[in-house]
């Protein structure tokens, strides 16, 4: 009976994109100076009203405060280039919602389309821990720094000197240094939100100084690794998960001794013997002495660019000595022995539509994970009587026995993913990704595809 | 009685050697190609798809061996007579009869004909809904090359390999798609997939896992038995009247040839294929092959 009360009860503390329905995604959250910060992103950011923001939750007043909004910049060719994933999935027409940004060249558009990652870190130049935030910018990703949580300033060059880097998906602190991995490529021809120009890992001990070095050779020496997608410090080591459409993700680890580039060791390859259906490592977290690796497909249920899937996600557990277990997924043979899911649960937690584990977070002794669940799109395509589906939140206290905490997007099928989880003094914070616009487009012949729009934030206590 | 193990794959995908190896495990019994799931009953089989002698040999050899303890001209004749006397049996009853003769060992069977059509594999799963299934893959280019080479060696095969359906790439696609479709909703772990190249390149590693999966002995003695597929009663050409019942190459050289296994390769999926006009594999083939771990 007591166990029932261990599962958090969730309250919505933010909805409708926090007053801006163009804010579709809660990409990241962090606690800084005792307060919760949220990095938002916009699928469509054409004007100042649609600009993404960094928000702070005023717990006492139970309200959200904007602490940073994307500055407006002159539109350039990159402001309207088509999104490769959307183009592959939906066609060119729907792939460039920013194509008519403003009135074209010469008009102003938000510099950023979102904020991808947040971390509290004290670098060599920081008198105290600062909040660092990575941007998603068509002019090249930036790192923003704030020491007071109210003012943010860019530090360093766009894309660390490579302005075709669209974002830095992960900012991770490890052994007194800050690490970043590029996510996405933007050129004058296209935008790819997932695949970076090179599979690099960057490191610095002074992000405020803006000087970053490469922490590994590109792709860890394997050209089939198109990107490094995720970083995580666990068990005294740093782990990196890759995006590899040819053979499936890899996980590499280093103790980062000496000067960069460091020596890395591969602990998982070939998508943990599931090959390209484990396309990319989408989330990692340390829990109870092991590294938990969430994988899957990071597109809209499939990877339309590389024509992979649909396939449901898996959860892998890596021990400090490099052994790995299958926790959730498909039984199989592997070079490390027969792998049977410890949870006795198949891919996607037995839900075909859970395409990726997009977040992992430890909170009050339990491991939580959020999924990207795309059933609503399939329901529309199949002409189902009711549009159902939506993100799921799962919880485990031992890493093997999992129980569902939130499902069906908490009542909104358009909330397709929970990409942001954070353990906060107020409870477990859960940020959503909302695809109401795409669902409305996909179901334009139906009358029941208007769902609440804009991201939401929930707190579980 | 234990559930049987069916090895499913297109022709020329290492299934003969794998069936020969696993079938020699002391708790298993490797069968020749029975082609039993092409019809609902023995009459339908014998006078239907099995009317081609090449499809009859395996069953005749198995019955001769299991009824009389040897495969000779006489015992094959008796097996043929036995079949004629049991035309009214259904397929399941015939399989159960073989199982009874073998005893409580896992019957290991591989008939590439099963995966040529959706209804054949559906029949197999209807009759044995809990069967263990090993989905074996081979690189589409080397698989096609092997099929062409075999046809070139045997005029009889060359003669029947006509029309678009005989295209090795098309066969590869069709067979694997039939397998995937039939097995996609099976309970977790009932169907396991492995690349033949991977399995054969490290038998120590993967045979142990196959035994774990089947919940049978993983000891060294069991492994050593599996490493002698040539000791199977079906590992040589049969007597007159039932010469084949398995892949001709396997029948002429059934032992594990480590040097040959070391030469197994997986070329790039982008390389031109050594048959037809020398083009590259289709996008459909490459996509499926990548799903299986080729690149």
XYZ file of C-alpha atoms in Angstrom:
756
model
C 0.000 0.000 0.000
C 2.809 2.391 0.886
C 4.280 1.882 -2.551
C 1.229 3.513 -4.069
C 2.086 6.736 -2.320
C 5.652 6.697 -3.622
C 4.443 7.446 -7.111
C 4.273 11.203 -7.539
C 1.032 12.965 -8.138
C 1.422 15.538 -10.855
C 0.190 19.081 -11.086
C 0.425 21.220 -14.176
C 2.450 24.332 -13.363
C 2.661 25.619 -16.889
C 0.595 25.121 -20.036
C -0.107 26.640 -23.417
C 3.603 27.232 -24.029
C 3.681 29.435 -20.913
C 1.642 32.020 -22.683
C 3.266 31.550 -26.060
C 1.792 28.652 -28.007
C 4.636 28.754 -30.475
C 6.774 27.429 -27.629
C 6.310 23.773 -28.441
C 9.160 22.069 -26.654
C 10.664 22.040 -23.192
C 14.160 21.060 -24.228
C 15.895 21.240 -20.864
C 15.491 22.252 -17.247
C 17.947 23.048 -14.489
C 17.898 24.227 -10.907
C 20.055 27.328 -10.419
C 20.240 29.294 -7.217
C 17.348 27.246 -5.899
C 15.022 28.054 -8.761
C 13.796 26.081 -11.734
C 14.847 27.257 -15.192
C 13.292 26.046 -18.406
C 14.746 26.132 -21.925
C 12.015 26.376 -24.520
C 12.011 25.870 -28.242
C 9.715 26.859 -31.047
C 8.891 24.787 -34.089
C 8.066 28.022 -35.854
C 9.935 31.165 -34.855
C 9.166 33.817 -37.456
C 8.699 36.918 -35.395
C 9.249 38.403 -31.963
C 6.003 36.930 -30.609
C 7.216 33.455 -31.526
C 10.745 33.862 -30.220
C 11.884 31.151 -27.813
C 12.644 32.030 -24.234
C 14.382 30.930 -21.103
C 11.874 30.901 -18.277
C 12.203 30.811 -14.502
C 9.571 29.399 -12.223
C 8.632 31.566 -9.287
C 7.480 28.860 -6.923
C 6.189 31.261 -4.298
C 4.095 33.148 -6.803
C 3.385 30.026 -8.850
C 4.150 31.812 -12.064
C 6.690 31.774 -14.845
C 8.991 34.679 -15.507
C 10.814 35.264 -18.758
C 14.500 35.753 -18.064
C 15.739 35.644 -21.618
C 14.179 35.931 -25.042
C 15.861 35.425 -28.339
C 17.107 38.678 -29.781
C 15.888 39.585 -33.229
C 18.379 39.567 -36.070
C 18.282 40.327 -39.757
C 16.920 37.354 -41.701
C 19.467 35.541 -43.821
C 19.170 32.665 -46.266
C 19.468 30.164 -43.438
C 16.379 31.568 -41.728
C 14.126 29.834 -44.236
C 15.951 26.722 -45.396
C 13.888 23.532 -45.214
C 14.133 21.099 -42.333
C 15.485 17.813 -43.719
C 13.455 15.610 -41.385
C 10.221 17.414 -42.113
C 10.988 17.525 -45.827
C 11.568 13.772 -45.874
C 8.463 13.091 -43.796
C 6.017 15.669 -45.099
C 7.443 17.067 -48.297
C 9.078 20.359 -49.089
C 5.927 22.436 -48.742
C 5.508 21.822 -45.050
C 9.175 21.585 -44.259
C 10.082 25.242 -44.175
C 7.621 26.971 -41.906
C 10.071 29.819 -41.685
C 10.249 30.188 -45.442
C 8.087 33.242 -45.315
C 9.827 34.514 -42.241
C 9.088 38.163 -41.939
C 9.022 39.404 -45.485
C 12.249 37.670 -46.516
C 15.761 38.988 -46.533
C 16.080 42.265 -44.728
C 13.355 41.542 -42.209
C 14.042 40.472 -38.668
C 13.648 37.015 -37.228
C 14.513 35.535 -33.848
C 18.178 34.623 -33.745
C 17.385 31.405 -31.894
C 14.725 28.780 -32.433
C 15.252 27.270 -29.019
C 17.559 26.475 -26.128
C 18.749 22.910 -26.133
C 20.688 22.277 -22.959
C 21.343 23.795 -19.550
C 23.970 23.125 -16.932
C 25.219 24.778 -13.785
C 29.006 24.943 -13.954
C 31.846 26.906 -12.454
C 34.663 27.445 -14.920
C 38.075 28.969 -14.430
C 36.755 32.499 -14.967
C 33.584 32.051 -12.954
C 33.670 33.458 -9.441
C 30.751 31.226 -8.609
C 28.689 28.569 -10.393
C 27.011 30.001 -13.481
C 24.122 28.817 -15.592
C 25.222 27.865 -19.095
C 22.661 27.397 -21.855
C 23.178 26.270 -25.438
C 21.142 27.857 -28.199
C 19.581 26.426 -31.339
C 20.447 29.037 -33.896
C 20.414 29.128 -37.658
C 23.370 31.457 -37.540
C 25.370 28.981 -35.499
C 24.876 27.714 -31.961
C 25.922 29.852 -29.042
C 26.665 29.252 -25.407
C 24.888 31.696 -23.101
C 26.162 32.375 -19.608
C 24.380 33.811 -16.610
C 25.721 34.386 -13.137
C 22.559 35.872 -11.691
C 19.861 33.939 -13.522
C 18.446 37.162 -14.882
C 20.933 38.293 -17.500
C 22.434 36.063 -20.143
C 25.366 36.819 -22.404
C 26.847 34.777 -25.241
C 30.330 33.498 -24.615
C 32.513 32.384 -27.486
C 31.942 32.214 -31.192
C 28.897 30.740 -32.956
C 29.459 26.997 -33.280
C 32.870 27.409 -31.635
C 33.994 28.818 -34.969
C 31.838 26.468 -37.087
C 28.639 28.437 -37.726
C 27.019 25.475 -39.478
C 26.599 23.872 -36.039
C 22.934 24.380 -35.272
C 23.026 23.561 -31.583
C 24.811 21.877 -28.733
C 22.519 19.182 -27.519
C 24.308 18.301 -24.316
C 26.309 20.371 -21.881
C 27.868 18.097 -19.285
C 30.223 18.818 -16.414
C 32.881 16.237 -15.624
C 36.021 16.510 -13.500
C 35.992 20.297 -13.485
C 35.554 20.671 -17.220
C 32.544 21.361 -19.354
C 31.782 19.198 -22.377
C 29.530 19.957 -25.328
C 28.423 17.983 -28.362
C 27.189 19.667 -31.533
C 23.682 18.765 -32.608
C 22.291 19.602 -35.981
C 23.609 21.249 -39.079
C 22.418 24.407 -40.739
C 23.584 25.506 -44.159
C 22.234 27.794 -46.833
C 20.464 24.759 -48.311
C 18.998 22.841 -45.404
C 18.570 22.375 -41.670
C 19.143 19.001 -40.065
C 18.152 19.121 -36.406
C 19.887 15.893 -35.469
C 23.054 15.278 -37.407
C 25.963 17.589 -36.670
C 28.513 18.676 -39.270
C 30.979 16.394 -37.515
C 30.761 13.845 -34.721
C 32.771 15.921 -32.293
C 32.986 16.338 -28.544
C 34.254 19.657 -27.252
C 35.778 20.432 -23.875
C 36.824 23.497 -21.953
C 37.722 24.384 -18.415
C 36.661 27.963 -18.988
C 33.481 28.321 -21.025
C 33.350 32.015 -20.170
C 36.630 32.368 -22.035
C 35.051 30.766 -25.062
C 37.983 28.531 -25.919
C 36.973 24.952 -26.594
C 39.082 22.023 -27.734
C 38.116 18.735 -29.300
C 37.960 16.007 -26.676
C 38.011 13.105 -29.131
C 38.833 12.420 -32.729
C 35.753 12.816 -34.975
C 33.308 9.954 -34.482
C 35.848 8.336 -32.157
C 37.607 7.275 -35.332
C 34.541 5.640 -36.892
C 33.178 7.597 -39.882
C 29.845 5.802 -39.523
C 29.191 7.788 -36.342
C 27.520 10.864 -37.798
C 27.053 12.662 -34.494
C 27.743 12.393 -30.821
C 24.290 12.872 -29.416
C 24.491 12.485 -25.662
C 26.991 12.808 -22.830
C 26.750 11.643 -19.238
C 29.085 11.465 -16.271
C 28.590 8.197 -14.425
C 30.594 6.038 -12.075
C 33.558 8.374 -12.254
C 33.706 8.237 -16.041
C 32.378 10.260 -18.931
C 30.200 8.455 -21.458
C 29.218 9.525 -24.957
C 26.456 8.056 -27.113
C 26.483 8.356 -30.878
C 24.095 8.559 -33.818
C 24.955 5.888 -36.371
C 22.428 5.181 -39.138
C 24.571 2.501 -40.757
C 25.048 0.100 -37.878
C 23.347 1.533 -34.808
C 24.552 3.611 -31.912
C 27.792 3.287 -30.042
C 28.679 4.219 -26.468
C 32.186 5.362 -25.659
C 33.812 6.191 -22.346
C 36.842 8.048 -21.047
C 38.385 9.056 -17.754
C 39.592 12.231 -19.472
C 43.058 12.129 -18.002
C 45.698 14.500 -19.310
C 45.044 16.921 -22.097
C 42.390 16.673 -24.800
C 41.892 14.822 -27.019
C 41.457 12.016 -24.529
C 41.635 8.264 -24.868
C 38.195 6.775 -25.315
C 37.088 3.155 -25.127
C 34.059 1.736 -26.873
C 31.673 -0.134 -24.589
C 28.743 -0.663 -26.959
C 28.602 -0.841 -30.720
C 26.186 -1.883 -33.449
C 23.242 -0.522 -31.477
C 23.884 -3.105 -28.754
C 23.525 -5.787 -31.443
C 20.184 -4.442 -32.612
C 21.839 -2.498 -35.391
C 20.259 0.571 -36.921
C 16.949 0.162 -35.082
C 18.926 1.465 -32.152
C 19.881 4.445 -34.258
C 20.919 6.929 -31.642
C 21.533 7.282 -27.937
C 18.869 9.745 -26.917
C 19.343 9.922 -23.137
C 21.666 8.643 -20.423
C 21.716 8.754 -16.621
C 23.610 7.190 -13.750
C 21.484 5.197 -11.365
C 22.359 2.727 -8.643
C 25.909 2.098 -9.837
C 25.193 1.760 -13.534
C 24.740 3.892 -16.613
C 21.297 3.689 -18.161
C 21.266 4.284 -21.906
C 18.065 5.149 -23.691
C 18.017 4.776 -27.429
C 15.691 4.782 -30.354
C 14.839 6.863 -33.356
C 14.867 10.602 -32.983
C 12.547 11.426 -35.839
C 8.742 11.486 -35.837
C 8.475 7.749 -35.130
C 10.886 6.959 -37.918
C 14.044 8.497 -39.250
C 12.764 9.718 -42.607
C 16.153 10.999 -43.766
C 17.871 7.638 -43.394
C 14.684 5.645 -43.965
C 14.891 3.715 -40.707
C 11.994 2.369 -38.752
C 9.429 2.573 -37.441
C 10.843 0.824 -34.415
C 10.304 1.095 -30.700
C 12.981 2.164 -28.234
C 15.216 0.187 -25.911
C 16.859 0.728 -22.539
C 20.367 -0.625 -21.902
C 22.308 -0.747 -18.627
C 26.094 -0.408 -18.716
C 28.192 -1.432 -15.721
C 31.488 0.262 -14.811
C 33.466 -2.725 -16.120
C 31.877 -2.360 -19.557
C 29.390 -5.211 -19.323
C 25.922 -4.319 -20.445
C 22.409 -5.646 -19.892
C 19.285 -5.260 -21.889
C 16.659 -3.761 -19.597
C 13.838 -3.088 -22.031
C 13.920 -4.395 -25.563
C 14.189 -7.234 -27.963
C 15.888 -10.493 -26.855
C 18.900 -11.293 -29.012
C 22.281 -12.859 -29.381
C 25.299 -10.630 -28.946
C 29.091 -10.846 -28.710
C 28.593 -10.373 -24.955
C 26.155 -13.237 -24.639
C 22.437 -13.831 -24.803
C 20.520 -10.679 -23.973
C 17.064 -10.994 -22.470
C 15.322 -7.885 -21.137
C 15.686 -7.743 -17.368
C 12.286 -6.082 -17.146
C 10.751 -8.821 -19.321
C 9.396 -5.935 -21.352
C 9.836 -5.641 -25.082
C 10.817 -2.646 -27.194
C 9.045 0.556 -26.242
C 7.853 -0.970 -22.958
C 5.704 -3.187 -25.152
C 4.327 -0.093 -26.867
C 5.282 0.011 -30.536
C 4.771 3.776 -30.642
C 7.387 4.621 -28.038
C 10.070 5.477 -30.573
C 12.674 6.946 -28.243
C 13.588 7.396 -24.620
C 14.111 11.121 -24.699
C 14.944 11.760 -21.053
C 16.282 9.984 -17.982
C 16.426 11.468 -14.510
C 17.005 10.271 -10.963
C 14.645 11.738 -8.400
C 14.273 10.702 -4.764
C 15.808 7.271 -5.253
C 13.934 6.350 -8.396
C 14.884 6.442 -12.045
C 12.398 8.164 -14.333
C 12.299 8.163 -18.084
C 10.225 9.996 -20.626
C 9.310 8.674 -24.038
C 8.478 10.058 -27.437
C 5.208 8.375 -28.359
C 3.798 9.071 -31.834
C 0.598 7.019 -31.861
C -1.579 10.085 -32.476
C -0.068 10.518 -35.938
C -0.672 6.876 -36.759
C -4.234 7.117 -35.467
C -4.898 9.958 -37.884
C -3.221 8.182 -40.774
C -5.250 5.053 -40.061
C -8.487 6.997 -39.817
C -9.032 5.777 -36.272
C -12.281 6.739 -34.570
C -10.376 8.559 -31.875
C -6.976 10.206 -31.861
C -5.115 8.587 -29.000
C -1.556 8.357 -27.772
C 0.936 10.700 -26.210
C 4.104 10.665 -24.160
C 4.703 8.289 -21.291
C 6.644 8.683 -18.061
C 7.996 5.527 -16.447
C 9.535 4.981 -13.036
C 11.704 2.309 -11.444
C 13.315 1.965 -8.032
C 15.546 -0.958 -9.007
C 16.163 -0.280 -12.695
C 14.347 -3.436 -13.724
C 10.780 -3.212 -12.513
C 9.025 -0.359 -14.251
C 5.678 1.235 -13.651
C 3.972 3.824 -15.753
C 3.454 7.165 -14.064
C 2.037 9.312 -16.837
C 0.580 8.156 -20.138
C -1.271 9.434 -23.158
C 0.447 12.789 -22.814
C -1.413 13.248 -19.528
C -4.608 13.615 -21.487
C -3.267 15.516 -24.465
C -2.276 13.278 -27.410
C -0.406 16.242 -28.870
C 2.064 16.110 -25.997
C 4.107 13.491 -27.793
C 7.260 13.559 -25.671
C 8.695 14.366 -22.265
C 12.139 15.594 -23.331
C 12.935 17.492 -20.136
C 13.036 15.972 -16.670
C 14.611 17.591 -13.620
C 14.828 16.714 -9.978
C 13.971 19.932 -8.183
C 13.316 21.009 -4.620
C 9.679 21.288 -5.629
C 9.410 17.762 -6.991
C 10.077 16.033 -10.276
C 9.650 18.541 -13.087
C 8.454 17.215 -16.434
C 8.544 19.306 -19.604
C 6.611 18.329 -22.708
C 6.957 18.506 -26.442
C 3.712 19.476 -28.094
C 2.920 18.669 -31.732
C -0.569 20.117 -31.985
C 0.312 22.059 -35.120
C 1.580 19.001 -36.990
C -1.359 16.928 -35.790
C -3.772 19.558 -37.028
C -2.017 19.553 -40.402
C -1.986 15.761 -40.541
C -5.649 15.578 -39.576
C -6.928 18.592 -41.462
C -9.781 16.502 -42.858
C -10.979 15.666 -39.344
C -12.780 17.734 -36.761
C -11.127 16.265 -33.716
C -7.482 17.173 -34.185
C -7.411 20.461 -32.360
C -5.531 19.823 -29.160
C -4.144 22.165 -26.515
C -1.093 23.792 -28.051
C 2.241 24.764 -26.602
C 4.464 22.994 -24.140
C 3.445 22.149 -20.595
C 5.360 21.687 -17.379
C 4.251 19.347 -14.633
C 5.515 18.891 -11.121
C 5.225 15.550 -9.415
C 5.234 15.488 -5.656
C 7.647 -33.275 -25.783
C 9.776 -30.166 -26.403
C 8.843 -27.581 -28.962
C 10.691 -27.988 -32.261
C 13.224 -25.514 -33.596
C 12.616 -24.228 -37.101
C 15.433 -22.439 -38.874
C 13.961 -19.951 -41.306
C 15.873 -18.298 -44.110
C 16.091 -18.099 -47.880
C 17.935 -20.906 -49.655
C 21.725 -20.795 -49.440
C 21.827 -18.910 -46.141
C 23.983 -21.324 -44.140
C 20.908 -23.145 -42.847
C 22.223 -26.610 -43.703
C 25.401 -26.259 -41.729
C 23.617 -24.483 -38.858
C 20.884 -27.124 -38.754
C 23.563 -29.782 -38.925
C 25.470 -28.231 -36.057
C 22.566 -27.510 -33.702
C 20.948 -30.810 -34.637
C 23.931 -32.697 -33.242
C 23.403 -31.353 -29.749
C 22.638 -34.345 -27.518
C 19.251 -32.877 -26.647
C 18.383 -32.119 -30.276
C 17.735 -34.093 -33.408
C 18.622 -32.500 -36.715
C 16.307 -33.456 -39.534
C 16.765 -33.229 -43.257
C 14.509 -30.869 -45.196
C 11.002 -32.204 -44.632
C 8.980 -29.526 -46.451
C 6.019 -30.526 -44.305
C 4.210 -27.220 -44.146
C 3.357 -26.950 -47.807
C -0.004 -28.660 -47.261
C -2.408 -29.614 -44.497
C -2.150 -33.372 -44.836
C 0.113 -36.044 -46.186
C -2.027 -36.599 -49.267
C -1.919 -32.929 -50.129
C 1.816 -32.892 -49.603
C 2.687 -36.056 -51.449
C 0.573 -35.389 -54.464
C 0.912 -31.637 -54.336
C 4.092 -29.632 -53.783
C 6.034 -32.748 -52.765
C 5.411 -34.459 -56.052
C 8.762 -33.020 -57.105
C 11.238 -35.721 -56.005
C 13.655 -33.145 -54.648
C 11.078 -32.243 -51.986
C 10.442 -35.884 -51.014
C 13.965 -37.003 -50.243
C 14.214 -35.497 -46.777
C 11.028 -37.074 -45.470
C 11.865 -40.423 -47.014
C 15.305 -40.398 -45.443
C 13.977 -39.367 -42.051
C 11.349 -42.100 -42.049
C 13.824 -44.707 -43.268
C 16.317 -43.751 -40.593
C 13.837 -43.529 -37.771
C 11.769 -46.606 -38.705
C 14.590 -48.920 -39.677
C 17.687 -47.384 -38.202
C 19.392 -46.955 -41.540
C 18.949 -45.401 -44.941
C 19.199 -47.976 -47.716
C 17.393 -48.601 -50.958
C 15.138 -51.002 -49.098
C 14.360 -48.794 -46.120
C 13.608 -45.869 -48.407
C 11.238 -48.107 -50.338
C 9.534 -49.022 -47.074
C 9.318 -45.369 -46.108
C 7.640 -44.633 -49.406
C 5.144 -47.398 -48.792
C 4.525 -46.147 -45.269
C 3.696 -42.706 -46.611
C 1.298 -44.162 -49.129
C -0.427 -45.963 -46.288
C -0.727 -42.773 -44.229
C -1.975 -40.290 -46.768
C -4.915 -39.477 -44.531
C -2.724 -38.198 -41.722
C -2.568 -34.504 -41.194
C 0.756 -32.699 -41.119
C 0.794 -32.347 -37.370
C 0.212 -36.044 -36.879
C 3.101 -36.852 -39.179
C 5.378 -34.480 -37.310
C 4.250 -35.921 -33.980
C 5.063 -39.361 -35.314
C 8.623 -38.253 -36.041
C 8.842 -36.690 -32.612
C 7.684 -39.911 -30.995
C 10.356 -41.854 -32.851
C 13.038 -39.405 -31.820
C 11.913 -39.117 -28.218
C 12.209 -36.064 -25.985
C 14.748 -34.256 -28.091
C 14.203 -30.978 -29.875
C 13.540 -31.583 -33.534
C 15.599 -29.148 -35.596
C 14.289 -28.557 -39.070
C 14.987 -26.197 -41.888
C 13.115 -26.204 -45.159
C 13.616 -23.038 -47.181
C 10.350 -23.839 -48.922
C 8.482 -22.768 -45.765
C 9.437 -19.142 -46.282
C 8.544 -18.978 -49.939
C 4.908 -18.142 -49.191
C 2.946 -16.498 -46.411
C 0.526 -19.417 -46.135
C 3.292 -21.975 -45.635
C 4.826 -20.185 -42.706
C 1.366 -19.384 -41.360
C 0.573 -23.091 -41.443
C 3.760 -23.854 -39.575
C 2.843 -21.373 -36.861
C -0.740 -22.597 -36.746
C 0.446 -26.143 -36.197
C 3.285 -25.164 -33.857
C 2.306 -21.835 -32.315
C 5.008 -22.152 -29.647
C 7.839 -23.416 -31.836
C 11.277 -21.914 -31.423
C 12.261 -19.980 -34.511
C 15.766 -19.059 -35.555
C 15.741 -16.462 -38.303
C 19.028 -16.803 -40.097
C 20.308 -14.136 -42.446
C 23.061 -13.923 -45.007
C 24.319 -10.933 -46.927
C 22.081 -10.534 -49.994
C 24.980 -10.291 -52.425
C 26.854 -13.358 -51.238
C 23.567 -15.203 -50.893
C 22.725 -14.441 -54.508
C 26.209 -15.346 -55.615
C 25.902 -18.683 -53.857
C 22.529 -19.402 -55.456
C 23.900 -18.651 -58.917
C 26.952 -20.811 -58.307
C 24.798 -23.722 -57.183
C 22.548 -23.425 -60.212
C 25.586 -23.432 -62.445
C 26.662 -26.713 -60.884
C 23.368 -28.495 -61.257
C 21.483 -28.518 -64.516
C 18.270 -29.497 -62.772
C 18.347 -26.330 -60.706
C 19.262 -24.254 -63.718
C 16.310 -25.635 -65.594
C 13.736 -24.571 -63.004
C 15.306 -21.172 -62.309
C 13.320 -19.159 -64.817
C 11.498 -15.887 -64.739
C 11.654 -12.948 -62.368
C 10.922 -15.127 -59.332
C 14.273 -16.824 -59.796
C 16.171 -13.589 -59.336
C 18.229 -14.219 -56.201
C 17.764 -10.728 -54.852
C 14.019 -10.989 -55.267
C 14.067 -14.353 -53.493
C 16.107 -12.872 -50.654
C 13.664 -10.024 -50.189
C 10.590 -12.143 -50.436
C 11.748 -14.801 -48.014
C 12.868 -12.336 -45.369
C 9.734 -10.246 -45.715
C 7.610 -13.359 -45.313
C 9.556 -14.264 -42.174
C 9.337 -10.780 -40.682
C 5.636 -10.528 -41.361
C 4.887 -13.901 -39.813
C 7.043 -13.454 -36.736
C 6.498 -9.796 -35.887
C 3.774 -10.444 -33.334
C 5.213 -13.532 -31.691
C 5.893 -13.403 -27.963
C 9.201 -11.953 -26.844
C 12.072 -14.330 -27.538
C 10.160 -16.939 -29.516
C 11.888 -15.855 -32.701
C 15.556 -14.922 -32.575
C 17.522 -13.513 -35.476
C 21.200 -13.906 -36.190
C 23.501 -13.205 -39.074
C 24.852 -16.482 -40.366
C 28.234 -14.856 -40.902
C 28.349 -13.794 -37.260
C 27.275 -17.165 -35.930
C 29.753 -19.123 -38.014
C 32.624 -16.774 -37.302
C 32.422 -17.440 -33.558
C 30.715 -20.744 -32.861
C 32.050 -20.815 -29.298
C 30.234 -17.607 -28.501
C 26.973 -18.081 -30.349
C 26.270 -21.796 -30.006
C 26.320 -21.340 -26.251
C 23.744 -18.598 -26.578
C 21.542 -20.685 -28.820
C 21.672 -23.450 -26.215
C 20.794 -20.975 -23.460
C 17.898 -19.717 -25.502
C 16.654 -23.282 -26.065
C 17.336 -24.071 -22.396
C 19.539 -27.049 -23.199
C 22.960 -28.216 -21.997
C 25.764 -25.714 -22.560
C 28.583 -28.011 -21.454
C 31.762 -28.620 -23.398
C 30.662 -32.122 -24.341
C 27.467 -30.779 -25.868
C 29.481 -28.178 -27.747
C 31.902 -30.808 -29.016
C 29.001 -32.881 -30.305
C 27.671 -29.896 -32.212
C 31.042 -29.363 -33.817
C 30.657 -32.669 -35.643
C 27.715 -32.122 -38.023
C 29.232 -34.693 -40.340
C 28.162 -37.414 -37.900
C 24.490 -36.730 -38.592
C 22.798 -39.605 -40.408
C 21.635 -37.041 -42.944
C 25.017 -35.467 -43.610
C 25.840 -37.565 -46.663
C 23.960 -38.289 -49.864
C 21.167 -40.744 -49.297
C 20.524 -44.025 -51.033
C 18.922 -44.449 -54.396
C 15.429 -43.025 -54.327
C 16.269 -40.362 -51.719
C 19.627 -38.946 -52.650
C 19.270 -35.436 -51.347
C 17.100 -34.011 -48.621
C 19.562 -31.234 -48.012
C 21.812 -28.717 -49.684
C 24.079 -30.503 -52.196
C 27.177 -28.672 -51.008
C 26.507 -29.667 -47.422
C 25.965 -33.273 -48.427
C 29.299 -33.379 -50.201
C 31.194 -31.538 -47.472
C 29.290 -31.548 -44.159
C 32.177 -31.039 -41.747
C 32.932 -27.643 -40.262
C 35.633 -26.189 -42.437
C 37.297 -23.504 -40.347
C 39.302 -22.209 -43.289
C 36.144 -21.838 -45.328
C 34.307 -20.136 -42.496
C 37.179 -17.692 -42.170
C 36.678 -16.718 -45.804
C 33.033 -15.753 -45.324
C 32.777 -12.070 -46.036
C 30.183 -9.350 -46.118
C 30.819 -6.917 -48.935
C 29.509 -3.386 -48.913
C 25.814 -3.080 -49.705
C 26.826 -0.453 -52.226
C 29.013 -2.842 -54.216
C 27.845 -4.160 -57.557
C 26.366 -7.659 -57.480
C 28.068 -10.480 -59.354
C 25.010 -11.518 -61.350
C 22.597 -9.980 -63.798
C 23.838 -6.769 -65.304
C 26.176 -6.119 -62.401
C 24.133 -3.295 -60.905
C 23.834 -2.639 -57.199
C 21.259 -3.991 -54.795
C 17.927 -2.215 -54.786
C 17.050 0.311 -52.119
C 14.471 -2.120 -50.738
C 17.108 -4.812 -50.369
C 19.643 -2.495 -48.827
C 17.120 -1.206 -46.315
C 16.220 -4.701 -45.209
C 19.854 -5.787 -45.112
C 20.755 -2.814 -42.953
C 18.003 -3.768 -40.561
C 19.772 -7.121 -40.227
C 23.117 -5.476 -39.533
C 24.761 -5.396 -42.961
C 26.062 -2.134 -44.311
